[in-house]
Amino acid sequence: MPYIDGFVVPVPSDTRDGYAAYAKSWWPKFQSYGALSTMEAWGDDVPDGKLTDFRRAVDAQPGETVVFSWIIWPDKATRDAAMAAMMNDPDFAESMGAMPFDGKRMIYGGFTPIFSVDTTEGAA
């Protein structure tokens, strides 16, 4: 069964292109570790909530945009092996200091799908 890593992060709005380039640069590494797909989604309709919301979850400041992203793995074992390998990967350690966002405010987690429909095959 597929396994999903999900991320929400505040990114300085004026660094959208740089963030996209950074995220794209990591895809070959994730793919080499067995990832099936990834998605980076730039927030453009992220409303303020009454009790909680995406912006508060990551303490987004004025001038920051919330990014929602995920990586799909073939299973949890592949994802766990990939995460262990990345912790020993010098490229990963080096990139931690070059992230175009405040990684301390990123939230993330691993998820087991309980329902899925995908009608986007072949879509860009």
JSON list of C-alpha atoms in Angstrom, two decimals:
[
{"chain": "A", "resi": 1, "resn": "MET", "atom": "CA", "xyz": [0.00, 0.00, 0.00]},
{"chain": "A", "resi": 2, "resn": "PRO", "atom": "CA", "xyz": [1.36, 3.49, -0.82]},
{"chain": "A", "resi": 3, "resn": "TYR", "atom": "CA", "xyz": [2.63, 5.68, 1.98]},
{"chain": "A", "resi": 4, "resn": "ILE", "atom": "CA", "xyz": [2.48, 9.49, 2.01]},
{"chain": "A", "resi": 5, "resn": "ASP", "atom": "CA", "xyz": [4.81, 12.02, 3.60]},
{"chain": "A", "resi": 6, "resn": "GLY", "atom": "CA", "xyz": [3.05, 15.38, 3.95]},
{"chain": "A", "resi": 7, "resn": "PHE", "atom": "CA", "xyz": [4.59, 18.78, 4.62]},
{"chain": "A", "resi": 8, "resn": "VAL", "atom": "CA", "xyz": [3.34, 22.31, 5.32]},
{"chain": "A", "resi": 9, "resn": "VAL", "atom": "CA", "xyz": [5.88, 25.12, 5.37]},
{"chain": "A", "resi": 10, "resn": "PRO", "atom": "CA", "xyz": [5.90, 28.94, 5.30]},
{"chain": "A", "resi": 11, "resn": "VAL", "atom": "CA", "xyz": [8.01, 30.29, 2.44]},
{"chain": "A", "resi": 12, "resn": "PRO", "atom": "CA", "xyz": [8.94, 33.94, 1.80]},
{"chain": "A", "resi": 13, "resn": "SER", "atom": "CA", "xyz": [6.55, 34.95, -0.98]},
{"chain": "A", "resi": 14, "resn": "ASP", "atom": "CA", "xyz": [9.24, 36.67, -3.01]},
{"chain": "A", "resi": 15, "resn": "THR", "atom": "CA", "xyz": [11.30, 33.45, -3.22]},
{"chain": "A", "resi": 16, "resn": "ARG", "atom": "CA", "xyz": [8.72, 31.32, -5.03]},
{"chain": "A", "resi": 17, "resn": "ASP", "atom": "CA", "xyz": [10.99, 30.54, -7.99]},
{"chain": "A", "resi": 18, "resn": "GLY", "atom": "CA", "xyz": [13.93, 29.75, -5.72]},
{"chain": "A", "resi": 19, "resn": "TYR", "atom": "CA", "xyz": [11.77, 27.50, -3.57]},
{"chain": "A", "resi": 20, "resn": "ALA", "atom": "CA", "xyz": [10.46, 25.68, -6.66]},
{"chain": "A", "resi": 21, "resn": "ALA", "atom": "CA", "xyz": [14.02, 25.18, -7.92]},
{"chain": "A", "resi": 22, "resn": "TYR", "atom": "CA", "xyz": [15.11, 23.85, -4.53]},
{"chain": "A", "resi": 23, "resn": "ALA", "atom": "CA", "xyz": [12.18, 21.43, -4.36]},
{"chain": "A", "resi": 24, "resn": "LYS", "atom": "CA", "xyz": [12.76, 20.26, -7.95]},
{"chain": "A", "resi": 25, "resn": "SER", "atom": "CA", "xyz": [16.44, 19.68, -7.23]},
{"chain": "A", "resi": 26, "resn": "TRP", "atom": "CA", "xyz": [15.49, 17.11, -4.58]},
{"chain": "A", "resi": 27, "resn": "TRP", "atom": "CA", "xyz": [13.21, 15.02, -6.80]},
{"chain": "A", "resi": 28, "resn": "PRO", "atom": "CA", "xyz": [16.00, 12.90, -8.37]},
{"chain": "A", "resi": 29, "resn": "LYS", "atom": "CA", "xyz": [17.29, 12.05, -4.88]},
{"chain": "A", "resi": 30, "resn": "PHE", "atom": "CA", "xyz": [13.84, 11.07, -3.60]},
{"chain": "A", "resi": 31, "resn": "GLN", "atom": "CA", "xyz": [13.22, 9.08, -6.76]},
{"chain": "A", "resi": 32, "resn": "SER", "atom": "CA", "xyz": [16.54, 7.25, -6.35]},
{"chain": "A", "resi": 33, "resn": "TYR", "atom": "CA", "xyz": [15.40, 6.24, -2.86]},
{"chain": "A", "resi": 34, "resn": "GLY", "atom": "CA", "xyz": [12.15, 4.82, -4.29]},
{"chain": "A", "resi": 35, "resn": "ALA", "atom": "CA", "xyz": [9.64, 7.70, -4.23]},
{"chain": "A", "resi": 36, "resn": "LEU", "atom": "CA", "xyz": [6.87, 7.36, -6.81]},
{"chain": "A", "resi": 37, "resn": "SER", "atom": "CA", "xyz": [5.78, 11.00, -7.08]},
{"chain": "A", "resi": 38, "resn": "THR", "atom": "CA", "xyz": [5.84, 14.36, -5.37]},
{"chain": "A", "resi": 39, "resn": "MET", "atom": "CA", "xyz": [3.75, 17.53, -5.40]},
{"chain": "A", "resi": 40, "resn": "GLU", "atom": "CA", "xyz": [4.59, 21.07, -4.32]},
{"chain": "A", "resi": 41, "resn": "ALA", "atom": "CA", "xyz": [1.55, 23.33, -4.04]},
{"chain": "A", "resi": 42, "resn": "TRP", "atom": "CA", "xyz": [1.89, 27.12, -3.56]},
{"chain": "A", "resi": 43, "resn": "GLY", "atom": "CA", "xyz": [-0.94, 28.48, -1.41]},
{"chain": "A", "resi": 44, "resn": "ASP", "atom": "CA", "xyz": [-3.24, 30.93, -3.13]},
{"chain": "A", "resi": 45, "resn": "ASP", "atom": "CA", "xyz": [-6.48, 30.36, -1.21]},
{"chain": "A", "resi": 46, "resn": "VAL", "atom": "CA", "xyz": [-5.46, 29.71, 2.39]},
{"chain": "A", "resi": 47, "resn": "PRO", "atom": "CA", "xyz": [-8.11, 31.34, 4.57]},
{"chain": "A", "resi": 48, "resn": "ASP", "atom": "CA", "xyz": [-7.71, 32.34, 8.19]},
{"chain": "A", "resi": 49, "resn": "GLY", "atom": "CA", "xyz": [-9.70, 30.05, 10.45]},
{"chain": "A", "resi": 50, "resn": "LYS", "atom": "CA", "xyz": [-11.54, 30.77, 13.68]},
{"chain": "A", "resi": 51, "resn": "LEU", "atom": "CA", "xyz": [-9.61, 28.25, 15.80]},
{"chain": "A", "resi": 52, "resn": "THR", "atom": "CA", "xyz": [-6.76, 27.07, 13.63]},
{"chain": "A", "resi": 53, "resn": "ASP", "atom": "CA", "xyz": [-5.58, 27.16, 10.05]},
{"chain": "A", "resi": 54, "resn": "PHE", "atom": "CA", "xyz": [-2.56, 26.41, 7.86]},
{"chain": "A", "resi": 55, "resn": "ARG", "atom": "CA", "xyz": [-0.98, 29.83, 8.48]},
{"chain": "A", "resi": 56, "resn": "ARG", "atom": "CA", "xyz": [-1.15, 29.49, 12.26]},
{"chain": "A", "resi": 57, "resn": "ALA", "atom": "CA", "xyz": [0.05, 25.90, 12.12]},
{"chain": "A", "resi": 58, "resn": "VAL", "atom": "CA", "xyz": [3.39, 27.07, 10.70]},
{"chain": "A", "resi": 59, "resn": "ASP", "atom": "CA", "xyz": [3.40, 30.58, 12.24]},
{"chain": "A", "resi": 60, "resn": "ALA", "atom": "CA", "xyz": [3.37, 32.15, 8.77]},
{"chain": "A", "resi": 61, "resn": "GLN", "atom": "CA", "xyz": [4.33, 35.81, 8.92]},
{"chain": "A", "resi": 62, "resn": "PRO", "atom": "CA", "xyz": [3.31, 38.68, 6.63]},
{"chain": "A", "resi": 63, "resn": "GLY", "atom": "CA", "xyz": [5.11, 38.24, 3.33]},
{"chain": "A", "resi": 64, "resn": "GLU", "atom": "CA", "xyz": [5.12, 34.43, 3.59]},
{"chain": "A", "resi": 65, "resn": "THR", "atom": "CA", "xyz": [3.07, 31.93, 1.60]},
{"chain": "A", "resi": 66, "resn": "VAL", "atom": "CA", "xyz": [2.03, 28.53, 2.89]},
{"chain": "A", "resi": 67, "resn": "VAL", "atom": "CA", "xyz": [3.26, 25.60, 0.77]},
{"chain": "A", "resi": 68, "resn": "PHE", "atom": "CA", "xyz": [1.59, 22.19, 1.02]},
{"chain": "A", "resi": 69, "resn": "SER", "atom": "CA", "xyz": [3.54, 19.28, -0.38]},
{"chain": "A", "resi": 70, "resn": "TRP", "atom": "CA", "xyz": [3.74, 15.53, -0.32]},
{"chain": "A", "resi": 71, "resn": "ILE", "atom": "CA", "xyz": [5.80, 12.59, -1.47]},
{"chain": "A", "resi": 72, "resn": "ILE", "atom": "CA", "xyz": [4.21, 9.27, -2.38]},
{"chain": "A", "resi": 73, "resn": "TRP", "atom": "CA", "xyz": [6.20, 6.12, -1.61]},
{"chain": "A", "resi": 74, "resn": "PRO", "atom": "CA", "xyz": [5.31, 2.58, -2.68]},
{"chain": "A", "resi": 75, "resn": "ASP", "atom": "CA", "xyz": [5.05, 1.54, 1.00]},
{"chain": "A", "resi": 76, "resn": "LYS", "atom": "CA", "xyz": [6.13, 2.57, 4.50]},
{"chain": "A", "resi": 77, "resn": "ALA", "atom": "CA", "xyz": [9.17, 0.28, 4.47]},
{"chain": "A", "resi": 78, "resn": "THR", "atom": "CA", "xyz": [10.57, 2.06, 1.38]},
{"chain": "A", "resi": 79, "resn": "ARG", "atom": "CA", "xyz": [9.92, 5.44, 2.96]},
{"chain": "A", "resi": 80, "resn": "ASP", "atom": "CA", "xyz": [11.53, 4.43, 6.25]},
{"chain": "A", "resi": 81, "resn": "ALA", "atom": "CA", "xyz": [14.61, 3.10, 4.44]},
{"chain": "A", "resi": 82, "resn": "ALA", "atom": "CA", "xyz": [14.81, 6.31, 2.40]},
{"chain": "A", "resi": 83, "resn": "MET", "atom": "CA", "xyz": [14.60, 8.52, 5.48]},
{"chain": "A", "resi": 84, "resn": "ALA", "atom": "CA", "xyz": [17.33, 6.49, 7.21]},
{"chain": "A", "resi": 85, "resn": "ALA", "atom": "CA", "xyz": [19.54, 6.75, 4.11]},
{"chain": "A", "resi": 86, "resn": "MET", "atom": "CA", "xyz": [18.96, 10.50, 3.85]},
{"chain": "A", "resi": 87, "resn": "MET", "atom": "CA", "xyz": [20.12, 11.03, 7.44]},
{"chain": "A", "resi": 88, "resn": "ASN", "atom": "CA", "xyz": [23.51, 9.64, 6.33]},
{"chain": "A", "resi": 89, "resn": "ASP", "atom": "CA", "xyz": [23.57, 11.44, 2.98]},
{"chain": "A", "resi": 90, "resn": "PRO", "atom": "CA", "xyz": [26.06, 14.35, 2.88]},
{"chain": "A", "resi": 91, "resn": "ASP", "atom": "CA", "xyz": [23.92, 16.13, 0.25]},
{"chain": "A", "resi": 92, "resn": "PHE", "atom": "CA", "xyz": [20.98, 16.15, 2.67]},
{"chain": "A", "resi": 93, "resn": "ALA", "atom": "CA", "xyz": [23.07, 17.48, 5.56]},
{"chain": "A", "resi": 94, "resn": "GLU", "atom": "CA", "xyz": [24.50, 20.23, 3.35]},
{"chain": "A", "resi": 95, "resn": "SER", "atom": "CA", "xyz": [21.09, 21.27, 2.04]},
{"chain": "A", "resi": 96, "resn": "MET", "atom": "CA", "xyz": [19.66, 21.73, 5.52]},
{"chain": "A", "resi": 97, "resn": "GLY", "atom": "CA", "xyz": [21.57, 25.00, 5.80]},
{"chain": "A", "resi": 98, "resn": "ALA", "atom": "CA", "xyz": [20.47, 26.13, 2.33]},
{"chain": "A", "resi": 99, "resn": "MET", "atom": "CA", "xyz": [16.71, 25.67, 2.70]},
{"chain": "A", "resi": 100, "resn": "PRO", "atom": "CA", "xyz": [14.82, 28.69, 1.29]},
{"chain": "A", "resi": 101, "resn": "PHE", "atom": "CA", "xyz": [12.44, 28.66, 4.28]},
{"chain": "A", "resi": 102, "resn": "ASP", "atom": "CA", "xyz": [12.51, 28.34, 8.07]},
{"chain": "A", "resi": 103, "resn": "GLY", "atom": "CA", "xyz": [12.63, 24.58, 8.58]},
{"chain": "A", "resi": 104, "resn": "LYS", "atom": "CA", "xyz": [11.85, 24.99, 12.29]},
{"chain": "A", "resi": 105, "resn": "ARG", "atom": "CA", "xyz": [8.31, 26.02, 11.35]},
{"chain": "A", "resi": 106, "resn": "MET", "atom": "CA", "xyz": [7.71, 23.17, 8.91]},
{"chain": "A", "resi": 107, "resn": "ILE", "atom": "CA", "xyz": [5.19, 20.57, 10.00]},
{"chain": "A", "resi": 108, "resn": "TYR", "atom": "CA", "xyz": [5.29, 17.09, 8.53]},
{"chain": "A", "resi": 109, "resn": "GLY", "atom": "CA", "xyz": [4.08, 13.58, 9.05]},
{"chain": "A", "resi": 110, "resn": "GLY", "atom": "CA", "xyz": [3.67, 10.18, 7.49]},
{"chain": "A", "resi": 111, "resn": "PHE", "atom": "CA", "xyz": [0.23, 8.94, 6.48]},
{"chain": "A", "resi": 112, "resn": "THR", "atom": "CA", "xyz": [-1.35, 5.65, 5.49]},
{"chain": "A", "resi": 113, "resn": "PRO", "atom": "CA", "xyz": [-4.03, 6.19, 2.82]},
{"chain": "A", "resi": 114, "resn": "ILE", "atom": "CA", "xyz": [-7.54, 5.07, 3.65]},
{"chain": "A", "resi": 115, "resn": "PHE", "atom": "CA", "xyz": [-9.19, 6.23, 0.41]},
{"chain": "A", "resi": 116, "resn": "SER", "atom": "CA", "xyz": [-7.82, 7.45, -2.90]},
{"chain": "A", "resi": 117, "resn": "VAL", "atom": "CA", "xyz": [-9.10, 8.37, -6.36]},
{"chain": "A", "resi": 118, "resn": "ASP", "atom": "CA", "xyz": [-6.73, 9.65, -9.04]},
{"chain": "A", "resi": 119, "resn": "THR", "atom": "CA", "xyz": [-8.14, 10.89, -12.31]},
{"chain": "A", "resi": 120, "resn": "THR", "atom": "CA", "xyz": [-5.09, 12.98, -13.19]},
{"chain": "A", "resi": 121, "resn": "GLU", "atom": "CA", "xyz": [-3.02, 10.36, -15.00]},
{"chain": "A", "resi": 122, "resn": "GLY", "atom": "CA", "xyz": [-1.39, 12.07, -17.91]},
{"chain": "A", "resi": 123, "resn": "ALA", "atom": "CA", "xyz": [-2.15, 15.54, -16.55]},
{"chain": "A", "resi": 124, "resn": "ALA", "atom": "CA", "xyz": [0.71, 18.01, -16.08]}
]
